[in-house]
Amino acid sequence: MYNHPVMHPAIKLRHIRAFLDIAAEGGLSAVARRQGITQPALSRTLAELETLLGQALFLRQGRRLVLTEQGALFRHHAAQALQALEAGAAALRPGTSGTIRVGVLPTVATRFFPQVVLRLRKILPEVMLAVETGPHHYLIRMLRAGSIDLMIGRLPSPSEMAGLSFDHLYEEDVVLVARAGHPAAGRPAAEALRDAALILPPATALIRASVDAYLASLGLTNARPLVETVSLALGRGICLASDSLWFISRGVVLDEIEAGLLVEFPTGARFLSGAVGMTRRQAATTPGLATLEQLAREIAGRTAG
């Protein structure tokens, strides 16, 4: 029999959920808004957990909360425990099936999100994923309308964030690519761009502003693209059949780069990088959604490491 529990019996599931949300957010205010409680109440919940565990889980750095070594260790086990509990609850309802509706932008559709799908299938086999793909502005509208529960992709602009929350996963570059064997291979990107047909992200894409800023820094303010797209199928096809150069998020073409089909032209522009993460409505409570989000964090953490 299990007569000697290590964990204090006063620790509740609300403590664990609050801790995991704070660890993911790096602060209290957004988590408190999402949970519909006051920030002092959330702070008390965290303080209770730290007291019951006898360990400081976070270091306070201004408004940021950074996991201590003990906090990081506890997060690893707490996340697994929560996933197991959700899987157990789902197993007790074999006749039912829930659906999580996710909007996925091209930057995560090729490699990152498929890993999330396969992991979720193992943990919550009764949950169905309904995935929408499309441009950022289209998925944001779907998110606000409640047609999807979560959007995974680039950080929305500040003007779009009212009533939404963003959970950072990793940083990703916008890269300049062309087919292997391109005649300008090995030349500086600035030099290659002056003579090439360009494929640019659409004007509605979040990465377009940084691409335009980079081109302007080279004096190419009136560059007329051959086509505007972030579609892997279209951009890849044009690049492989021509000498076009394509500005695109690395995640879209990572497989092609690693397979040697496409090559990068280093730009040296640090501002051609941005946050990728999960955007959701603050009141979203779809069953299984918390598990999907935690899996995404874990996979992003392994990738970044």
PDB file of C-alpha atoms in Angstrom:
ATOM      1  CA  MET A   1       0.000   0.000   0.000  1.00  0.00           C
ATOM      2  CA  TYR A   2       1.042   3.618  -0.620  1.00  0.00           C
ATOM      3  CA  ASN A   3       1.176   4.874   2.957  1.00  0.00           C
ATOM      4  CA  HIS A   4       3.920   7.494   2.770  1.00  0.00           C
ATOM      5  CA  PRO A   5       3.031  10.217   0.251  1.00  0.00           C
ATOM      6  CA  VAL A   6       5.858  12.617  -0.510  1.00  0.00           C
ATOM      7  CA  MET A   7       3.606  15.350  -1.894  1.00  0.00           C
ATOM      8  CA  HIS A   8       1.701  17.390   0.685  1.00  0.00           C
ATOM      9  CA  PRO A   9      -1.981  16.348   0.644  1.00  0.00           C
ATOM     10  CA  ALA A  10      -3.073  19.988   0.572  1.00  0.00           C
ATOM     11  CA  ILE A  11      -1.661  20.459  -2.959  1.00  0.00           C
ATOM     12  CA  LYS A  12      -4.627  20.657  -5.342  1.00  0.00           C
ATOM     13  CA  LEU A  13      -4.981  20.459  -9.097  1.00  0.00           C
ATOM     14  CA  ARG A  14      -5.609  24.234  -9.184  1.00  0.00           C
ATOM     15  CA  HIS A  15      -2.102  24.754  -7.754  1.00  0.00           C
ATOM     16  CA  ILE A  16      -0.570  22.624 -10.494  1.00  0.00           C
ATOM     17  CA  ARG A  17      -2.513  24.268 -13.319  1.00  0.00           C
ATOM     18  CA  ALA A  18      -1.681  27.744 -12.043  1.00  0.00           C
ATOM     19  CA  PHE A  19       2.004  26.871 -11.740  1.00  0.00           C
ATOM     20  CA  LEU A  20       2.213  25.459 -15.274  1.00  0.00           C
ATOM     21  CA  ASP A  21       0.406  28.463 -16.749  1.00  0.00           C
ATOM     22  CA  ILE A  22       2.680  30.916 -14.916  1.00  0.00           C
ATOM     23  CA  ALA A  23       5.778  28.985 -16.021  1.00  0.00           C
ATOM     24  CA  ALA A  24       4.616  29.148 -19.634  1.00  0.00           C
ATOM     25  CA  GLU A  25       3.685  32.842 -19.492  1.00  0.00           C
ATOM     26  CA  GLY A  26       6.592  34.096 -17.379  1.00  0.00           C
ATOM     27  CA  GLY A  27       4.302  36.324 -15.339  1.00  0.00           C
ATOM     28  CA  LEU A  28       1.055  36.598 -13.424  1.00  0.00           C
ATOM     29  CA  SER A  29      -1.104  39.199 -15.132  1.00  0.00           C
ATOM     30  CA  ALA A  30      -1.928  37.355 -18.381  1.00  0.00           C
ATOM     31  CA  VAL A  31      -2.590  34.096 -16.526  1.00  0.00           C
ATOM     32  CA  ALA A  32      -4.885  35.837 -14.050  1.00  0.00           C
ATOM     33  CA  ARG A  33      -6.883  37.422 -16.887  1.00  0.00           C
ATOM     34  CA  ARG A  34      -7.154  34.087 -18.688  1.00  0.00           C
ATOM     35  CA  GLN A  35      -8.347  32.295 -15.546  1.00  0.00           C
ATOM     36  CA  GLY A  36     -10.773  35.077 -14.642  1.00  0.00           C
ATOM     37  CA  ILE A  37      -9.244  35.779 -11.231  1.00  0.00           C
ATOM     38  CA  THR A  38      -7.351  38.669  -9.701  1.00  0.00           C
ATOM     39  CA  GLN A  39      -3.562  38.816  -9.830  1.00  0.00           C
ATOM     40  CA  PRO A  40      -3.280  38.814  -5.997  1.00  0.00           C
ATOM     41  CA  ALA A  41      -5.417  35.657  -5.854  1.00  0.00           C
ATOM     42  CA  LEU A  42      -3.161  33.947  -8.379  1.00  0.00           C
ATOM     43  CA  SER A  43      -0.092  35.108  -6.468  1.00  0.00           C
ATOM     44  CA  ARG A  44      -1.533  33.572  -3.280  1.00  0.00           C
ATOM     45  CA  THR A  45      -2.101  30.270  -5.085  1.00  0.00           C
ATOM     46  CA  LEU A  46       1.539  30.224  -6.204  1.00  0.00           C
ATOM     47  CA  ALA A  47       2.752  31.142  -2.725  1.00  0.00           C
ATOM     48  CA  GLU A  48       0.670  28.313  -1.253  1.00  0.00           C
ATOM     49  CA  LEU A  49       2.248  25.816  -3.646  1.00  0.00           C
ATOM     50  CA  GLU A  50       5.787  26.993  -2.869  1.00  0.00           C
ATOM     51  CA  THR A  51       5.056  26.725   0.862  1.00  0.00           C
ATOM     52  CA  LEU A  52       3.578  23.243   0.535  1.00  0.00           C
ATOM     53  CA  LEU A  53       6.530  22.055  -1.550  1.00  0.00           C
ATOM     54  CA  GLY A  54       9.057  23.807   0.660  1.00  0.00           C
ATOM     55  CA  GLN A  55      10.831  25.210  -2.399  1.00  0.00           C
ATOM     56  CA  ALA A  56      10.984  28.500  -4.297  1.00  0.00           C
ATOM     57  CA  LEU A  57       9.779  27.721  -7.813  1.00  0.00           C
ATOM     58  CA  PHE A  58      10.453  31.117  -9.389  1.00  0.00           C
ATOM     59  CA  LEU A  59      12.935  33.946  -9.185  1.00  0.00           C
ATOM     60  CA  ARG A  60      11.372  37.414  -9.411  1.00  0.00           C
ATOM     61  CA  GLN A  61      13.180  39.528 -12.033  1.00  0.00           C
ATOM     62  CA  GLY A  62      11.185  42.747 -12.226  1.00  0.00           C
ATOM     63  CA  ARG A  63       7.788  41.775 -13.613  1.00  0.00           C
ATOM     64  CA  ARG A  64       9.108  38.482 -14.951  1.00  0.00           C
ATOM     65  CA  LEU A  65       9.014  35.170 -13.126  1.00  0.00           C
ATOM     66  CA  VAL A  66      11.862  32.845 -14.069  1.00  0.00           C
ATOM     67  CA  LEU A  67      11.908  29.194 -13.045  1.00  0.00           C
ATOM     68  CA  THR A  68      14.463  28.168 -10.457  1.00  0.00           C
ATOM     69  CA  GLU A  69      16.318  24.891 -10.960  1.00  0.00           C
ATOM     70  CA  GLN A  70      13.830  23.246  -8.598  1.00  0.00           C
ATOM     71  CA  GLY A  71      10.940  24.888 -10.450  1.00  0.00           C
ATOM     72  CA  ALA A  72      12.124  23.575 -13.811  1.00  0.00           C
ATOM     73  CA  LEU A  73      12.396  20.067 -12.378  1.00  0.00           C
ATOM     74  CA  PHE A  74       8.922  20.272 -10.862  1.00  0.00           C
ATOM     75  CA  ARG A  75       7.477  21.645 -14.102  1.00  0.00           C
ATOM     76  CA  HIS A  76       8.755  18.622 -16.033  1.00  0.00           C
ATOM     77  CA  HIS A  77       7.033  16.149 -13.706  1.00  0.00           C
ATOM     78  CA  ALA A  78       3.916  18.266 -13.129  1.00  0.00           C
ATOM     79  CA  ALA A  79       3.281  18.565 -16.873  1.00  0.00           C
ATOM     80  CA  GLN A  80       3.583  14.804 -17.320  1.00  0.00           C
ATOM     81  CA  ALA A  81       1.260  14.218 -14.368  1.00  0.00           C
ATOM     82  CA  LEU A  82      -1.379  16.583 -15.751  1.00  0.00           C
ATOM     83  CA  GLN A  83      -1.198  14.895 -19.157  1.00  0.00           C
ATOM     84  CA  ALA A  84      -1.633  11.499 -17.520  1.00  0.00           C
ATOM     85  CA  LEU A  85      -4.669  12.724 -15.571  1.00  0.00           C
ATOM     86  CA  GLU A  86      -6.292  14.114 -18.722  1.00  0.00           C
ATOM     87  CA  ALA A  87      -5.561  10.849 -20.544  1.00  0.00           C
ATOM     88  CA  GLY A  88      -7.141   8.931 -17.670  1.00  0.00           C
ATOM     89  CA  ALA A  89     -10.235  11.113 -17.711  1.00  0.00           C
ATOM     90  CA  ALA A  90     -10.545  10.633 -21.469  1.00  0.00           C
ATOM     91  CA  ALA A  91     -10.178   6.863 -21.081  1.00  0.00           C
ATOM     92  CA  LEU A  92     -13.249   6.818 -18.816  1.00  0.00           C
ATOM     93  CA  ARG A  93     -15.341   8.277 -21.648  1.00  0.00           C
ATOM     94  CA  PRO A  94     -14.570   5.921 -24.561  1.00  0.00           C
ATOM     95  CA  GLY A  95     -17.940   6.577 -26.152  1.00  0.00           C
ATOM     96  CA  THR A  96     -17.359  10.292 -26.492  1.00  0.00           C
ATOM     97  CA  SER A  97     -15.043  12.271 -28.693  1.00  0.00           C
ATOM     98  CA  GLY A  98     -14.009  15.867 -28.262  1.00  0.00           C
ATOM     99  CA  THR A  99     -12.643  18.119 -30.967  1.00  0.00           C
ATOM    100  CA  ILE A 100      -9.884  20.709 -30.695  1.00  0.00           C
ATOM    101  CA  ARG A 101      -9.960  23.182 -33.563  1.00  0.00           C
ATOM    102  CA  VAL A 102      -6.525  24.580 -34.400  1.00  0.00           C
ATOM    103  CA  GLY A 103      -5.451  27.156 -36.966  1.00  0.00           C
ATOM    104  CA  VAL A 104      -1.949  26.500 -38.261  1.00  0.00           C
ATOM    105  CA  LEU A 105       0.196  28.924 -40.243  1.00  0.00           C
ATOM    106  CA  PRO A 106       2.685  27.617 -42.831  1.00  0.00           C
ATOM    107  CA  THR A 107       5.693  28.278 -40.596  1.00  0.00           C
ATOM    108  CA  VAL A 108       4.678  25.436 -38.235  1.00  0.00           C
ATOM    109  CA  ALA A 109       2.771  23.163 -40.619  1.00  0.00           C
ATOM    110  CA  THR A 110       5.728  21.337 -42.160  1.00  0.00           C
ATOM    111  CA  ARG A 111       7.607  19.936 -39.169  1.00  0.00           C
ATOM    112  CA  PHE A 112       6.660  21.410 -35.794  1.00  0.00           C
ATOM    113  CA  PHE A 113       2.897  20.848 -35.661  1.00  0.00           C
ATOM    114  CA  PRO A 114       2.980  17.268 -37.035  1.00  0.00           C
ATOM    115  CA  GLN A 115       5.060  16.349 -33.965  1.00  0.00           C
ATOM    116  CA  VAL A 116       2.375  17.863 -31.726  1.00  0.00           C
ATOM    117  CA  VAL A 117      -0.362  15.932 -33.554  1.00  0.00           C
ATOM    118  CA  LEU A 118       1.393  12.584 -33.143  1.00  0.00           C
ATOM    119  CA  ARG A 119       2.163  13.129 -29.453  1.00  0.00           C
ATOM    120  CA  LEU A 120      -1.401  14.224 -28.708  1.00  0.00           C
ATOM    121  CA  ARG A 121      -2.750  11.130 -30.453  1.00  0.00           C
ATOM    122  CA  LYS A 122      -0.808   8.904 -28.046  1.00  0.00           C
ATOM    123  CA  ILE A 123      -1.929  10.778 -24.935  1.00  0.00           C
ATOM    124  CA  LEU A 124      -5.541  11.632 -25.839  1.00  0.00           C
ATOM    125  CA  PRO A 125      -6.580   9.137 -28.531  1.00  0.00           C
ATOM    126  CA  GLU A 126     -10.258  10.050 -28.195  1.00  0.00           C
ATOM    127  CA  VAL A 127      -9.661  13.698 -29.078  1.00  0.00           C
ATOM    128  CA  MET A 128     -10.063  14.745 -32.695  1.00  0.00           C
ATOM    129  CA  LEU A 129      -7.946  17.558 -34.143  1.00  0.00           C
ATOM    130  CA  ALA A 130      -9.645  19.716 -36.768  1.00  0.00           C
ATOM    131  CA  VAL A 131      -6.931  21.788 -38.430  1.00  0.00           C
ATOM    132  CA  GLU A 132      -7.457  24.927 -40.484  1.00  0.00           C
ATOM    133  CA  THR A 133      -4.671  26.403 -42.592  1.00  0.00           C
ATOM    134  CA  GLY A 134      -4.519  29.797 -44.199  1.00  0.00           C
ATOM    135  CA  PRO A 135      -3.066  33.295 -43.930  1.00  0.00           C
ATOM    136  CA  HIS A 136      -2.677  35.068 -40.621  1.00  0.00           C
ATOM    137  CA  HIS A 137      -5.564  37.536 -41.027  1.00  0.00           C
ATOM    138  CA  TYR A 138      -7.955  34.710 -41.950  1.00  0.00           C
ATOM    139  CA  LEU A 139      -7.045  32.596 -38.909  1.00  0.00           C
ATOM    140  CA  ILE A 140      -7.223  35.585 -36.550  1.00  0.00           C
ATOM    141  CA  ARG A 141     -10.799  36.206 -37.711  1.00  0.00           C
ATOM    142  CA  MET A 142     -11.650  32.548 -37.139  1.00  0.00           C
ATOM    143  CA  LEU A 143     -10.114  32.700 -33.648  1.00  0.00           C
ATOM    144  CA  ARG A 144     -12.128  35.768 -32.662  1.00  0.00           C
ATOM    145  CA  ALA A 145     -15.309  34.235 -34.063  1.00  0.00           C
ATOM    146  CA  GLY A 146     -14.766  31.061 -32.030  1.00  0.00           C
ATOM    147  CA  SER A 147     -14.385  28.909 -35.154  1.00  0.00           C
ATOM    148  CA  ILE A 148     -10.987  27.730 -33.894  1.00  0.00           C
ATOM    149  CA  ASP A 149      -9.732  27.327 -30.331  1.00  0.00           C
ATOM    150  CA  LEU A 150      -6.067  28.087 -30.939  1.00  0.00           C
ATOM    151  CA  MET A 151      -3.796  29.573 -33.609  1.00  0.00           C
ATOM    152  CA  ILE A 152      -0.144  28.538 -33.906  1.00  0.00           C
ATOM    153  CA  GLY A 153       2.171  30.810 -35.854  1.00  0.00           C
ATOM    154  CA  ARG A 154       3.776  34.230 -35.708  1.00  0.00           C
ATOM    155  CA  LEU A 155       3.172  36.747 -32.918  1.00  0.00           C
ATOM    156  CA  PRO A 156       0.196  38.948 -33.903  1.00  0.00           C
ATOM    157  CA  SER A 157       0.610  42.703 -34.014  1.00  0.00           C
ATOM    158  CA  PRO A 158      -0.276  44.651 -30.839  1.00  0.00           C
ATOM    159  CA  SER A 159      -3.433  46.014 -32.459  1.00  0.00           C
ATOM    160  CA  GLU A 160      -4.728  42.445 -32.872  1.00  0.00           C
ATOM    161  CA  MET A 161      -4.129  41.262 -29.301  1.00  0.00           C
ATOM    162  CA  ALA A 162      -7.182  42.676 -27.487  1.00  0.00           C
ATOM    163  CA  GLY A 163      -8.939  39.765 -25.780  1.00  0.00           C
ATOM    164  CA  LEU A 164      -6.230  37.319 -26.893  1.00  0.00           C
ATOM    165  CA  SER A 165      -3.141  35.899 -25.220  1.00  0.00           C
ATOM    166  CA  PHE A 166       0.119  34.751 -26.797  1.00  0.00           C
ATOM    167  CA  ASP A 167       2.333  31.945 -25.489  1.00  0.00           C
ATOM    168  CA  HIS A 168       5.864  32.177 -26.917  1.00  0.00           C
ATOM    169  CA  LEU A 169       7.363  28.921 -28.228  1.00  0.00           C
ATOM    170  CA  TYR A 170      10.536  29.836 -30.136  1.00  0.00           C
ATOM    171  CA  GLU A 171      12.226  32.382 -32.380  1.00  0.00           C
ATOM    172  CA  GLU A 172      12.393  31.794 -36.122  1.00  0.00           C
ATOM    173  CA  ASP A 173      14.239  33.536 -38.956  1.00  0.00           C
ATOM    174  CA  VAL A 174      12.951  34.668 -42.303  1.00  0.00           C
ATOM    175  CA  VAL A 175      15.428  33.250 -44.816  1.00  0.00           C
ATOM    176  CA  LEU A 176      16.324  33.933 -48.427  1.00  0.00           C
ATOM    177  CA  VAL A 177      16.443  30.691 -50.425  1.00  0.00           C
ATOM    178  CA  ALA A 178      16.966  29.501 -53.986  1.00  0.00           C
ATOM    179  CA  ARG A 179      17.431  26.197 -55.756  1.00  0.00           C
ATOM    180  CA  ALA A 180      20.614  24.229 -55.273  1.00  0.00           C
ATOM    181  CA  GLY A 181      23.070  25.112 -58.040  1.00  0.00           C
ATOM    182  CA  HIS A 182      21.724  28.658 -58.376  1.00  0.00           C
ATOM    183  CA  PRO A 183      24.188  30.747 -60.449  1.00  0.00           C
ATOM    184  CA  ALA A 184      24.486  33.320 -57.653  1.00  0.00           C
ATOM    185  CA  ALA A 185      25.244  30.738 -54.961  1.00  0.00           C
ATOM    186  CA  GLY A 186      28.099  31.948 -52.778  1.00  0.00           C
ATOM    187  CA  ARG A 187      27.555  35.601 -53.601  1.00  0.00           C
ATOM    188  CA  PRO A 188      26.315  38.063 -50.936  1.00  0.00           C
ATOM    189  CA  ALA A 189      22.542  38.220 -50.657  1.00  0.00           C
ATOM    190  CA  ALA A 190      22.526  41.929 -51.492  1.00  0.00           C
ATOM    191  CA  GLU A 191      24.353  41.269 -54.742  1.00  0.00           C
ATOM    192  CA  ALA A 192      22.218  38.287 -55.735  1.00  0.00           C
ATOM    193  CA  LEU A 193      18.994  40.185 -55.087  1.00  0.00           C
ATOM    194  CA  ARG A 194      19.773  42.942 -57.573  1.00  0.00           C
ATOM    195  CA  ASP A 195      19.506  40.616 -60.555  1.00  0.00           C
ATOM    196  CA  ALA A 196      16.965  38.016 -59.441  1.00  0.00           C
ATOM    197  CA  ALA A 197      13.251  37.510 -59.797  1.00  0.00           C
ATOM    198  CA  LEU A 198      11.768  37.642 -56.300  1.00  0.00           C
ATOM    199  CA  ILE A 199       9.119  35.652 -54.483  1.00  0.00           C
ATOM    200  CA  LEU A 200       7.835  37.693 -51.544  1.00  0.00           C
ATOM    201  CA  PRO A 201       5.349  37.009 -48.748  1.00  0.00           C
ATOM    202  CA  PRO A 202       1.915  38.565 -49.402  1.00  0.00           C
ATOM    203  CA  ALA A 203       1.319  42.077 -48.100  1.00  0.00           C
ATOM    204  CA  THR A 204      -1.005  40.603 -45.440  1.00  0.00           C
ATOM    205  CA  ALA A 205       1.696  38.251 -44.072  1.00  0.00           C
ATOM    206  CA  LEU A 206       3.264  39.305 -40.761  1.00  0.00           C
ATOM    207  CA  ILE A 207       6.787  38.738 -42.084  1.00  0.00           C
ATOM    208  CA  ARG A 208       6.310  41.052 -45.080  1.00  0.00           C
ATOM    209  CA  ALA A 209       7.102  44.244 -43.147  1.00  0.00           C
ATOM    210  CA  SER A 210      10.520  42.971 -42.066  1.00  0.00           C
ATOM    211  CA  VAL A 211      11.280  41.748 -45.592  1.00  0.00           C
ATOM    212  CA  ASP A 212      10.351  45.150 -47.017  1.00  0.00           C
ATOM    213  CA  ALA A 213      12.561  46.817 -44.404  1.00  0.00           C
ATOM    214  CA  TYR A 214      15.467  44.597 -45.403  1.00  0.00           C
ATOM    215  CA  LEU A 215      15.001  45.343 -49.105  1.00  0.00           C
ATOM    216  CA  ALA A 216      14.777  49.071 -48.330  1.00  0.00           C
ATOM    217  CA  SER A 217      18.071  48.845 -46.430  1.00  0.00           C
ATOM    218  CA  LEU A 218      19.626  47.634 -49.699  1.00  0.00           C
ATOM    219  CA  GLY A 219      18.019  50.390 -51.744  1.00  0.00           C
ATOM    220  CA  LEU A 220      15.547  47.969 -53.350  1.00  0.00           C
ATOM    221  CA  THR A 221      12.389  49.841 -52.428  1.00  0.00           C
ATOM    222  CA  ASN A 222      10.632  49.301 -55.750  1.00  0.00           C
ATOM    223  CA  ALA A 223      11.272  45.583 -56.097  1.00  0.00           C
ATOM    224  CA  ARG A 224       8.439  43.997 -58.085  1.00  0.00           C
ATOM    225  CA  PRO A 225       7.998  40.335 -57.167  1.00  0.00           C
ATOM    226  CA  LEU A 226       7.340  37.565 -59.620  1.00  0.00           C
ATOM    227  CA  VAL A 227       4.690  36.293 -57.210  1.00  0.00           C
ATOM    228  CA  GLU A 228       3.640  36.764 -53.587  1.00  0.00           C
ATOM    229  CA  THR A 229       3.163  33.569 -51.595  1.00  0.00           C
ATOM    230  CA  VAL A 230       4.044  31.644 -48.441  1.00  0.00           C
ATOM    231  CA  SER A 231       2.802  28.373 -49.964  1.00  0.00           C
ATOM    232  CA  LEU A 232       5.453  25.662 -49.833  1.00  0.00           C
ATOM    233  CA  ALA A 233       4.064  23.890 -52.889  1.00  0.00           C
ATOM    234  CA  LEU A 234       4.054  27.020 -55.057  1.00  0.00           C
ATOM    235  CA  GLY A 235       7.245  28.660 -53.800  1.00  0.00           C
ATOM    236  CA  ARG A 236       9.210  25.417 -53.924  1.00  0.00           C
ATOM    237  CA  GLY A 237       7.965  24.649 -57.422  1.00  0.00           C
ATOM    238  CA  ILE A 238       8.939  28.078 -58.783  1.00  0.00           C
ATOM    239  CA  CYS A 239      12.354  28.032 -57.100  1.00  0.00           C
ATOM    240  CA  LEU A 240      13.228  24.560 -58.404  1.00  0.00           C
ATOM    241  CA  ALA A 241      12.185  25.516 -61.941  1.00  0.00           C
ATOM    242  CA  SER A 242      13.887  28.923 -62.096  1.00  0.00           C
ATOM    243  CA  ASP A 243      16.553  31.202 -60.620  1.00  0.00           C
ATOM    244  CA  SER A 244      14.062  33.016 -58.383  1.00  0.00           C
ATOM    245  CA  LEU A 245      14.937  33.978 -54.803  1.00  0.00           C
ATOM    246  CA  TRP A 246      12.321  33.481 -52.091  1.00  0.00           C
ATOM    247  CA  PHE A 247      11.911  35.211 -48.707  1.00  0.00           C
ATOM    248  CA  ILE A 248      10.125  32.753 -46.429  1.00  0.00           C
ATOM    249  CA  SER A 249      10.021  31.597 -42.800  1.00  0.00           C
ATOM    250  CA  ARG A 250      12.646  28.933 -42.201  1.00  0.00           C
ATOM    251  CA  GLY A 251      10.100  26.483 -40.810  1.00  0.00           C
ATOM    252  CA  VAL A 252       8.281  26.352 -44.148  1.00  0.00           C
ATOM    253  CA  VAL A 253      11.336  25.188 -46.107  1.00  0.00           C
ATOM    254  CA  LEU A 254      13.423  23.459 -43.438  1.00  0.00           C
ATOM    255  CA  ASP A 255      12.997  20.000 -44.967  1.00  0.00           C
ATOM    256  CA  GLU A 256      13.973  21.298 -48.419  1.00  0.00           C
ATOM    257  CA  ILE A 257      17.087  22.991 -47.008  1.00  0.00           C
ATOM    258  CA  GLU A 258      18.163  19.885 -45.103  1.00  0.00           C
ATOM    259  CA  ALA A 259      17.532  17.716 -48.178  1.00  0.00           C
ATOM    260  CA  GLY A 260      19.770  20.005 -50.262  1.00  0.00           C
ATOM    261  CA  LEU A 261      16.999  21.045 -52.653  1.00  0.00           C
ATOM    262  CA  LEU A 262      17.115  24.678 -51.550  1.00  0.00           C
ATOM    263  CA  VAL A 263      20.076  26.722 -50.308  1.00  0.00           C
ATOM    264  CA  GLU A 264      20.193  29.816 -48.116  1.00  0.00           C
ATOM    265  CA  PHE A 265      21.706  33.177 -48.914  1.00  0.00           C
ATOM    266  CA  PRO A 266      22.778  34.598 -45.508  1.00  0.00           C
ATOM    267  CA  THR A 267      21.344  38.082 -45.020  1.00  0.00           C
ATOM    268  CA  GLY A 268      23.032  39.005 -41.749  1.00  0.00           C
ATOM    269  CA  ALA A 269      19.869  40.887 -40.731  1.00  0.00           C
ATOM    270  CA  ARG A 270      18.919  40.136 -37.152  1.00  0.00           C
ATOM    271  CA  PHE A 271      15.557  41.837 -37.540  1.00  0.00           C
ATOM    272  CA  LEU A 272      14.535  39.109 -40.008  1.00  0.00           C
ATOM    273  CA  SER A 273      13.502  37.030 -37.006  1.00  0.00           C
ATOM    274  CA  GLY A 274      10.385  36.868 -34.898  1.00  0.00           C
ATOM    275  CA  ALA A 275       8.431  34.991 -32.260  1.00  0.00           C
ATOM    276  CA  VAL A 276       6.401  31.890 -33.049  1.00  0.00           C
ATOM    277  CA  GLY A 277       3.833  30.733 -30.536  1.00  0.00           C
ATOM    278  CA  MET A 278       0.224  29.981 -29.629  1.00  0.00           C
ATOM    279  CA  THR A 279      -2.521  32.607 -29.740  1.00  0.00           C
ATOM    280  CA  ARG A 280      -5.840  31.879 -28.062  1.00  0.00           C
ATOM    281  CA  ARG A 281      -8.937  33.562 -26.747  1.00  0.00           C
ATOM    282  CA  GLN A 282      -8.472  34.246 -23.060  1.00  0.00           C
ATOM    283  CA  ALA A 283     -11.691  32.440 -22.144  1.00  0.00           C
ATOM    284  CA  ALA A 284     -11.046  29.284 -24.225  1.00  0.00           C
ATOM    285  CA  THR A 285     -11.587  26.100 -22.149  1.00  0.00           C
ATOM    286  CA  THR A 286     -11.868  23.307 -24.732  1.00  0.00           C
ATOM    287  CA  PRO A 287     -11.149  19.875 -23.189  1.00  0.00           C
ATOM    288  CA  GLY A 288      -7.684  18.667 -24.131  1.00  0.00           C
ATOM    289  CA  LEU A 289      -6.500  22.121 -25.179  1.00  0.00           C
ATOM    290  CA  ALA A 290      -4.213  22.503 -22.156  1.00  0.00           C
ATOM    291  CA  THR A 291      -2.555  19.178 -22.999  1.00  0.00           C
ATOM    292  CA  LEU A 292      -1.983  20.219 -26.611  1.00  0.00           C
ATOM    293  CA  GLU A 293      -0.463  23.509 -25.466  1.00  0.00           C
ATOM    294  CA  GLN A 294       1.869  21.774 -23.011  1.00  0.00           C
ATOM    295  CA  LEU A 295       3.010  19.312 -25.662  1.00  0.00           C
ATOM    296  CA  ALA A 296       3.761  22.230 -27.990  1.00  0.00           C
ATOM    297  CA  ARG A 297       5.871  23.873 -25.262  1.00  0.00           C
ATOM    298  CA  GLU A 298       7.810  20.664 -24.635  1.00  0.00           C
ATOM    299  CA  ILE A 299       8.493  20.044 -28.328  1.00  0.00           C
ATOM    300  CA  ALA A 300       9.539  23.665 -28.824  1.00  0.00           C
ATOM    301  CA  GLY A 301      11.835  23.396 -25.803  1.00  0.00           C
ATOM    302  CA  ARG A 302      13.546  20.283 -27.196  1.00  0.00           C
ATOM    303  CA  THR A 303      13.917  21.921 -30.599  1.00  0.00           C
ATOM    304  CA  ALA A 304      15.425  25.089 -29.114  1.00  0.00           C
ATOM    305  CA  GLY A 305      17.763  23.011 -26.990  1.00  0.00           C
TER     306      GLY A 305
END
